[in-house]
Amino acid sequence: IKRFHGVATKYLEHYLGWFRFMDTPENLNENRLFSIQQQLIRT
């Protein structure tokens, strides 16, 4: 299997959202997780 060469533009918005979520240094509480979930659902 060949290696992947990046993210398809179709999924780029989701990838960036997930990357921002994982890169957040602040403590994530239930409200923050709900907000992120709602943002991902809208895309």
PDB file of N, CA, C and O in Angstrom:
ATOM      1  N   ILE A   1       0.849  -1.179   0.000  1.00  0.00           N
ATOM      2  CA  ILE A   1       0.000   0.000   0.000  1.00  0.00           C
ATOM      3  C   ILE A   1       0.894   1.242   0.000  1.00  0.00           C
ATOM      4  O   ILE A   1       1.806   1.352   0.803  1.00  0.00           O
ATOM      5  N   LYS A   2       0.591   2.148  -0.897  1.00  0.00           N
ATOM      6  CA  LYS A   2       1.363   3.390  -0.966  1.00  0.00           C
ATOM      7  C   LYS A   2       1.004   4.291   0.210  1.00  0.00           C
ATOM      8  O   LYS A   2      -0.087   4.223   0.749  1.00  0.00           O
ATOM      9  N   ARG A   3       1.931   5.134   0.555  1.00  0.00           N
ATOM     10  CA  ARG A   3       1.687   6.094   1.640  1.00  0.00           C
ATOM     11  C   ARG A   3       0.685   7.146   1.195  1.00  0.00           C
ATOM     12  O   ARG A   3       0.555   7.455   0.024  1.00  0.00           O
ATOM     13  N   PHE A   4      -0.009   7.713   2.186  1.00  0.00           N
ATOM     14  CA  PHE A   4      -0.918   8.813   1.896  1.00  0.00           C
ATOM     15  C   PHE A   4      -0.106  10.074   1.652  1.00  0.00           C
ATOM     16  O   PHE A   4       0.945  10.264   2.232  1.00  0.00           O
ATOM     17  N   HIS A   5      -0.621  10.916   0.817  1.00  0.00           N
ATOM     18  CA  HIS A   5       0.078  12.170   0.491  1.00  0.00           C
ATOM     19  C   HIS A   5      -0.755  13.375   0.889  1.00  0.00           C
ATOM     20  O   HIS A   5      -1.043  14.245   0.085  1.00  0.00           O
ATOM     21  N   GLY A   6      -1.166  13.403   2.128  1.00  0.00           N
ATOM     22  CA  GLY A   6      -1.932  14.532   2.621  1.00  0.00           C
ATOM     23  C   GLY A   6      -3.406  14.199   2.789  1.00  0.00           C
ATOM     24  O   GLY A   6      -3.828  13.056   2.682  1.00  0.00           O
ATOM     25  N   VAL A   7      -4.174  15.228   3.011  1.00  0.00           N
ATOM     26  CA  VAL A   7      -5.601  15.095   3.267  1.00  0.00           C
ATOM     27  C   VAL A   7      -6.362  15.548   2.027  1.00  0.00           C
ATOM     28  O   VAL A   7      -6.029  16.571   1.436  1.00  0.00           O
ATOM     29  N   ALA A   8      -7.378  14.798   1.645  1.00  0.00           N
ATOM     30  CA  ALA A   8      -8.215  15.205   0.512  1.00  0.00           C
ATOM     31  C   ALA A   8      -8.920  16.511   0.859  1.00  0.00           C
ATOM     32  O   ALA A   8      -9.333  16.717   1.998  1.00  0.00           O
ATOM     33  N   THR A   9      -9.061  17.381  -0.115  1.00  0.00           N
ATOM     34  CA  THR A   9      -9.701  18.670   0.142  1.00  0.00           C
ATOM     35  C   THR A   9     -11.125  18.498   0.655  1.00  0.00           C
ATOM     36  O   THR A   9     -11.622  19.337   1.397  1.00  0.00           O
ATOM     37  N   LYS A  10     -11.755  17.400   0.285  1.00  0.00           N
ATOM     38  CA  LYS A  10     -13.110  17.113   0.758  1.00  0.00           C
ATOM     39  C   LYS A  10     -13.154  17.018   2.283  1.00  0.00           C
ATOM     40  O   LYS A  10     -14.133  17.399   2.914  1.00  0.00           O
ATOM     41  N   TYR A  11     -12.090  16.516   2.893  1.00  0.00           N
ATOM     42  CA  TYR A  11     -12.046  16.290   4.338  1.00  0.00           C
ATOM     43  C   TYR A  11     -11.161  17.293   5.074  1.00  0.00           C
ATOM     44  O   TYR A  11     -10.969  17.165   6.278  1.00  0.00           O
ATOM     45  N   LEU A  12     -10.637  18.278   4.379  1.00  0.00           N
ATOM     46  CA  LEU A  12      -9.685  19.207   4.978  1.00  0.00           C
ATOM     47  C   LEU A  12     -10.273  19.960   6.167  1.00  0.00           C
ATOM     48  O   LEU A  12      -9.625  20.101   7.200  1.00  0.00           O
ATOM     49  N   GLU A  13     -11.515  20.420   6.043  1.00  0.00           N
ATOM     50  CA  GLU A  13     -12.142  21.168   7.134  1.00  0.00           C
ATOM     51  C   GLU A  13     -12.272  20.317   8.396  1.00  0.00           C
ATOM     52  O   GLU A  13     -12.007  20.762   9.508  1.00  0.00           O
ATOM     53  N   HIS A  14     -12.641  19.048   8.240  1.00  0.00           N
ATOM     54  CA  HIS A  14     -12.747  18.141   9.380  1.00  0.00           C
ATOM     55  C   HIS A  14     -11.374  17.873   9.995  1.00  0.00           C
ATOM     56  O   HIS A  14     -11.222  17.853  11.214  1.00  0.00           O
ATOM     57  N   TYR A  15     -10.382  17.670   9.142  1.00  0.00           N
ATOM     58  CA  TYR A  15      -9.029  17.416   9.617  1.00  0.00           C
ATOM     59  C   TYR A  15      -8.514  18.595  10.434  1.00  0.00           C
ATOM     60  O   TYR A  15      -7.949  18.417  11.512  1.00  0.00           O
ATOM     61  N   LEU A  16      -8.718  19.802   9.927  1.00  0.00           N
ATOM     62  CA  LEU A  16      -8.234  20.981  10.641  1.00  0.00           C
ATOM     63  C   LEU A  16      -8.960  21.172  11.969  1.00  0.00           C
ATOM     64  O   LEU A  16      -8.354  21.561  12.965  1.00  0.00           O
ATOM     65  N   GLY A  17     -10.259  20.869  11.978  1.00  0.00           N
ATOM     66  CA  GLY A  17     -11.011  20.958  13.232  1.00  0.00           C
ATOM     67  C   GLY A  17     -10.478  19.981  14.265  1.00  0.00           C
ATOM     68  O   GLY A  17     -10.302  20.318  15.435  1.00  0.00           O
ATOM     69  N   TRP A  18     -10.206  18.756  13.838  1.00  0.00           N
ATOM     70  CA  TRP A  18      -9.667  17.742  14.737  1.00  0.00           C
ATOM     71  C   TRP A  18      -8.266  18.130  15.213  1.00  0.00           C
ATOM     72  O   TRP A  18      -7.921  17.976  16.371  1.00  0.00           O
ATOM     73  N   PHE A  19      -7.462  18.678  14.295  1.00  0.00           N
ATOM     74  CA  PHE A  19      -6.115  19.103  14.653  1.00  0.00           C
ATOM     75  C   PHE A  19      -6.176  20.205  15.706  1.00  0.00           C
ATOM     76  O   PHE A  19      -5.433  20.172  16.684  1.00  0.00           O
ATOM     77  N   ARG A  20      -7.082  21.182  15.523  1.00  0.00           N
ATOM     78  CA  ARG A  20      -7.229  22.253  16.517  1.00  0.00           C
ATOM     79  C   ARG A  20      -7.664  21.689  17.857  1.00  0.00           C
ATOM     80  O   ARG A  20      -7.195  22.116  18.902  1.00  0.00           O
ATOM     81  N   PHE A  21      -8.566  20.729  17.831  1.00  0.00           N
ATOM     82  CA  PHE A  21      -9.041  20.100  19.062  1.00  0.00           C
ATOM     83  C   PHE A  21      -7.881  19.419  19.804  1.00  0.00           C
ATOM     84  O   PHE A  21      -7.710  19.586  21.001  1.00  0.00           O
ATOM     85  N   MET A  22      -7.066  18.670  19.079  1.00  0.00           N
ATOM     86  CA  MET A  22      -5.964  17.933  19.707  1.00  0.00           C
ATOM     87  C   MET A  22      -4.835  18.862  20.154  1.00  0.00           C
ATOM     88  O   MET A  22      -4.086  18.542  21.056  1.00  0.00           O
ATOM     89  N   ASP A  23      -4.727  20.019  19.522  1.00  0.00           N
ATOM     90  CA  ASP A  23      -3.633  20.951  19.809  1.00  0.00           C
ATOM     91  C   ASP A  23      -3.988  21.953  20.910  1.00  0.00           C
ATOM     92  O   ASP A  23      -3.168  22.759  21.296  1.00  0.00           O
ATOM     93  N   THR A  24      -5.202  21.901  21.426  1.00  0.00           N
ATOM     94  CA  THR A  24      -5.646  22.860  22.437  1.00  0.00           C
ATOM     95  C   THR A  24      -5.005  22.539  23.791  1.00  0.00           C
ATOM     96  O   THR A  24      -5.232  21.464  24.332  1.00  0.00           O
ATOM     97  N   PRO A  25      -4.226  23.466  24.328  1.00  0.00           N
ATOM     98  CA  PRO A  25      -3.560  23.197  25.614  1.00  0.00           C
ATOM     99  C   PRO A  25      -4.475  23.381  26.826  1.00  0.00           C
ATOM    100  O   PRO A  25      -4.165  22.891  27.896  1.00  0.00           O
ATOM    101  N   GLU A  26      -5.579  24.084  26.644  1.00  0.00           N
ATOM    102  CA  GLU A  26      -6.460  24.351  27.790  1.00  0.00           C
ATOM    103  C   GLU A  26      -7.199  23.087  28.214  1.00  0.00           C
ATOM    104  O   GLU A  26      -7.339  22.142  27.450  1.00  0.00           O
ATOM    105  N   ASN A  27      -7.669  23.091  29.430  1.00  0.00           N
ATOM    106  CA  ASN A  27      -8.454  21.958  29.915  1.00  0.00           C
ATOM    107  C   ASN A  27      -9.794  21.928  29.186  1.00  0.00           C
ATOM    108  O   ASN A  27     -10.469  22.942  29.082  1.00  0.00           O
ATOM    109  N   LEU A  28     -10.154  20.775  28.694  1.00  0.00           N
ATOM    110  CA  LEU A  28     -11.413  20.634  27.987  1.00  0.00           C
ATOM    111  C   LEU A  28     -12.491  20.191  28.964  1.00  0.00           C
ATOM    112  O   LEU A  28     -12.358  19.173  29.614  1.00  0.00           O
ATOM    113  N   ASN A  29     -13.539  20.967  29.057  1.00  0.00           N
ATOM    114  CA  ASN A  29     -14.648  20.576  29.911  1.00  0.00           C
ATOM    115  C   ASN A  29     -15.804  20.111  29.025  1.00  0.00           C
ATOM    116  O   ASN A  29     -15.727  20.126  27.806  1.00  0.00           O
ATOM    117  N   GLU A  30     -16.878  19.710  29.640  1.00  0.00           N
ATOM    118  CA  GLU A  30     -18.003  19.155  28.899  1.00  0.00           C
ATOM    119  C   GLU A  30     -18.604  20.178  27.922  1.00  0.00           C
ATOM    120  O   GLU A  30     -18.961  19.838  26.798  1.00  0.00           O
ATOM    121  N   ASN A  31     -18.684  21.448  28.326  1.00  0.00           N
ATOM    122  CA  ASN A  31     -19.233  22.484  27.448  1.00  0.00           C
ATOM    123  C   ASN A  31     -18.355  22.694  26.219  1.00  0.00           C
ATOM    124  O   ASN A  31     -18.855  22.894  25.115  1.00  0.00           O
ATOM    125  N   ARG A  32     -17.045  22.676  26.413  1.00  0.00           N
ATOM    126  CA  ARG A  32     -16.105  22.858  25.286  1.00  0.00           C
ATOM    127  C   ARG A  32     -16.227  21.688  24.317  1.00  0.00           C
ATOM    128  O   ARG A  32     -16.250  21.894  23.101  1.00  0.00           O
ATOM    129  N   LEU A  33     -16.311  20.478  24.824  1.00  0.00           N
ATOM    130  CA  LEU A  33     -16.452  19.308  23.961  1.00  0.00           C
ATOM    131  C   LEU A  33     -17.759  19.361  23.176  1.00  0.00           C
ATOM    132  O   LEU A  33     -17.794  19.033  21.993  1.00  0.00           O
ATOM    133  N   PHE A  34     -18.846  19.798  23.812  1.00  0.00           N
ATOM    134  CA  PHE A  34     -20.131  19.918  23.141  1.00  0.00           C
ATOM    135  C   PHE A  34     -20.045  20.956  22.023  1.00  0.00           C
ATOM    136  O   PHE A  34     -20.560  20.750  20.923  1.00  0.00           O
ATOM    137  N   SER A  35     -19.387  22.065  22.281  1.00  0.00           N
ATOM    138  CA  SER A  35     -19.224  23.116  21.281  1.00  0.00           C
ATOM    139  C   SER A  35     -18.448  22.605  20.069  1.00  0.00           C
ATOM    140  O   SER A  35     -18.827  22.860  18.922  1.00  0.00           O
ATOM    141  N   ILE A  36     -17.384  21.878  20.311  1.00  0.00           N
ATOM    142  CA  ILE A  36     -16.586  21.320  19.217  1.00  0.00           C
ATOM    143  C   ILE A  36     -17.406  20.307  18.427  1.00  0.00           C
ATOM    144  O   ILE A  36     -17.373  20.290  17.191  1.00  0.00           O
ATOM    145  N   GLN A  37     -18.160  19.486  19.132  1.00  0.00           N
ATOM    146  CA  GLN A  37     -19.005  18.493  18.469  1.00  0.00           C
ATOM    147  C   GLN A  37     -20.016  19.186  17.556  1.00  0.00           C
ATOM    148  O   GLN A  37     -20.226  18.753  16.421  1.00  0.00           O
ATOM    149  N   GLN A  38     -20.624  20.262  18.022  1.00  0.00           N
ATOM    150  CA  GLN A  38     -21.608  20.982  17.213  1.00  0.00           C
ATOM    151  C   GLN A  38     -20.967  21.586  15.973  1.00  0.00           C
ATOM    152  O   GLN A  38     -21.549  21.600  14.898  1.00  0.00           O
ATOM    153  N   GLN A  39     -19.752  22.099  16.107  1.00  0.00           N
ATOM    154  CA  GLN A  39     -19.041  22.665  14.964  1.00  0.00           C
ATOM    155  C   GLN A  39     -18.757  21.589  13.924  1.00  0.00           C
ATOM    156  O   GLN A  39     -18.895  21.839  12.717  1.00  0.00           O
ATOM    157  N   LEU A  40     -18.357  20.414  14.364  1.00  0.00           N
ATOM    158  CA  LEU A  40     -18.061  19.336  13.428  1.00  0.00           C
ATOM    159  C   LEU A  40     -19.323  18.830  12.732  1.00  0.00           C
ATOM    160  O   LEU A  40     -19.289  18.491  11.554  1.00  0.00           O
ATOM    161  N   ILE A  41     -20.438  18.831  13.433  1.00  0.00           N
ATOM    162  CA  ILE A  41     -21.695  18.360  12.841  1.00  0.00           C
ATOM    163  C   ILE A  41     -22.147  19.315  11.739  1.00  0.00           C
ATOM    164  O   ILE A  41     -22.657  18.886  10.709  1.00  0.00           O
ATOM    165  N   ARG A  42     -21.923  20.608  11.935  1.00  0.00           N
ATOM    166  CA  ARG A  42     -22.364  21.600  10.949  1.00  0.00           C
ATOM    167  C   ARG A  42     -21.563  21.565   9.660  1.00  0.00           C
ATOM    168  O   ARG A  42     -22.008  22.100   8.655  1.00  0.00           O
ATOM    169  N   THR A  43     -20.383  20.984   9.667  1.00  0.00           N
ATOM    170  CA  THR A  43     -19.547  20.977   8.455  1.00  0.00           C
ATOM    171  C   THR A  43     -19.901  19.853   7.528  1.00  0.00           C
ATOM    172  O   THR A  43     -20.541  18.918   7.847  1.00  0.00           O
TER     173      THR A  43
END
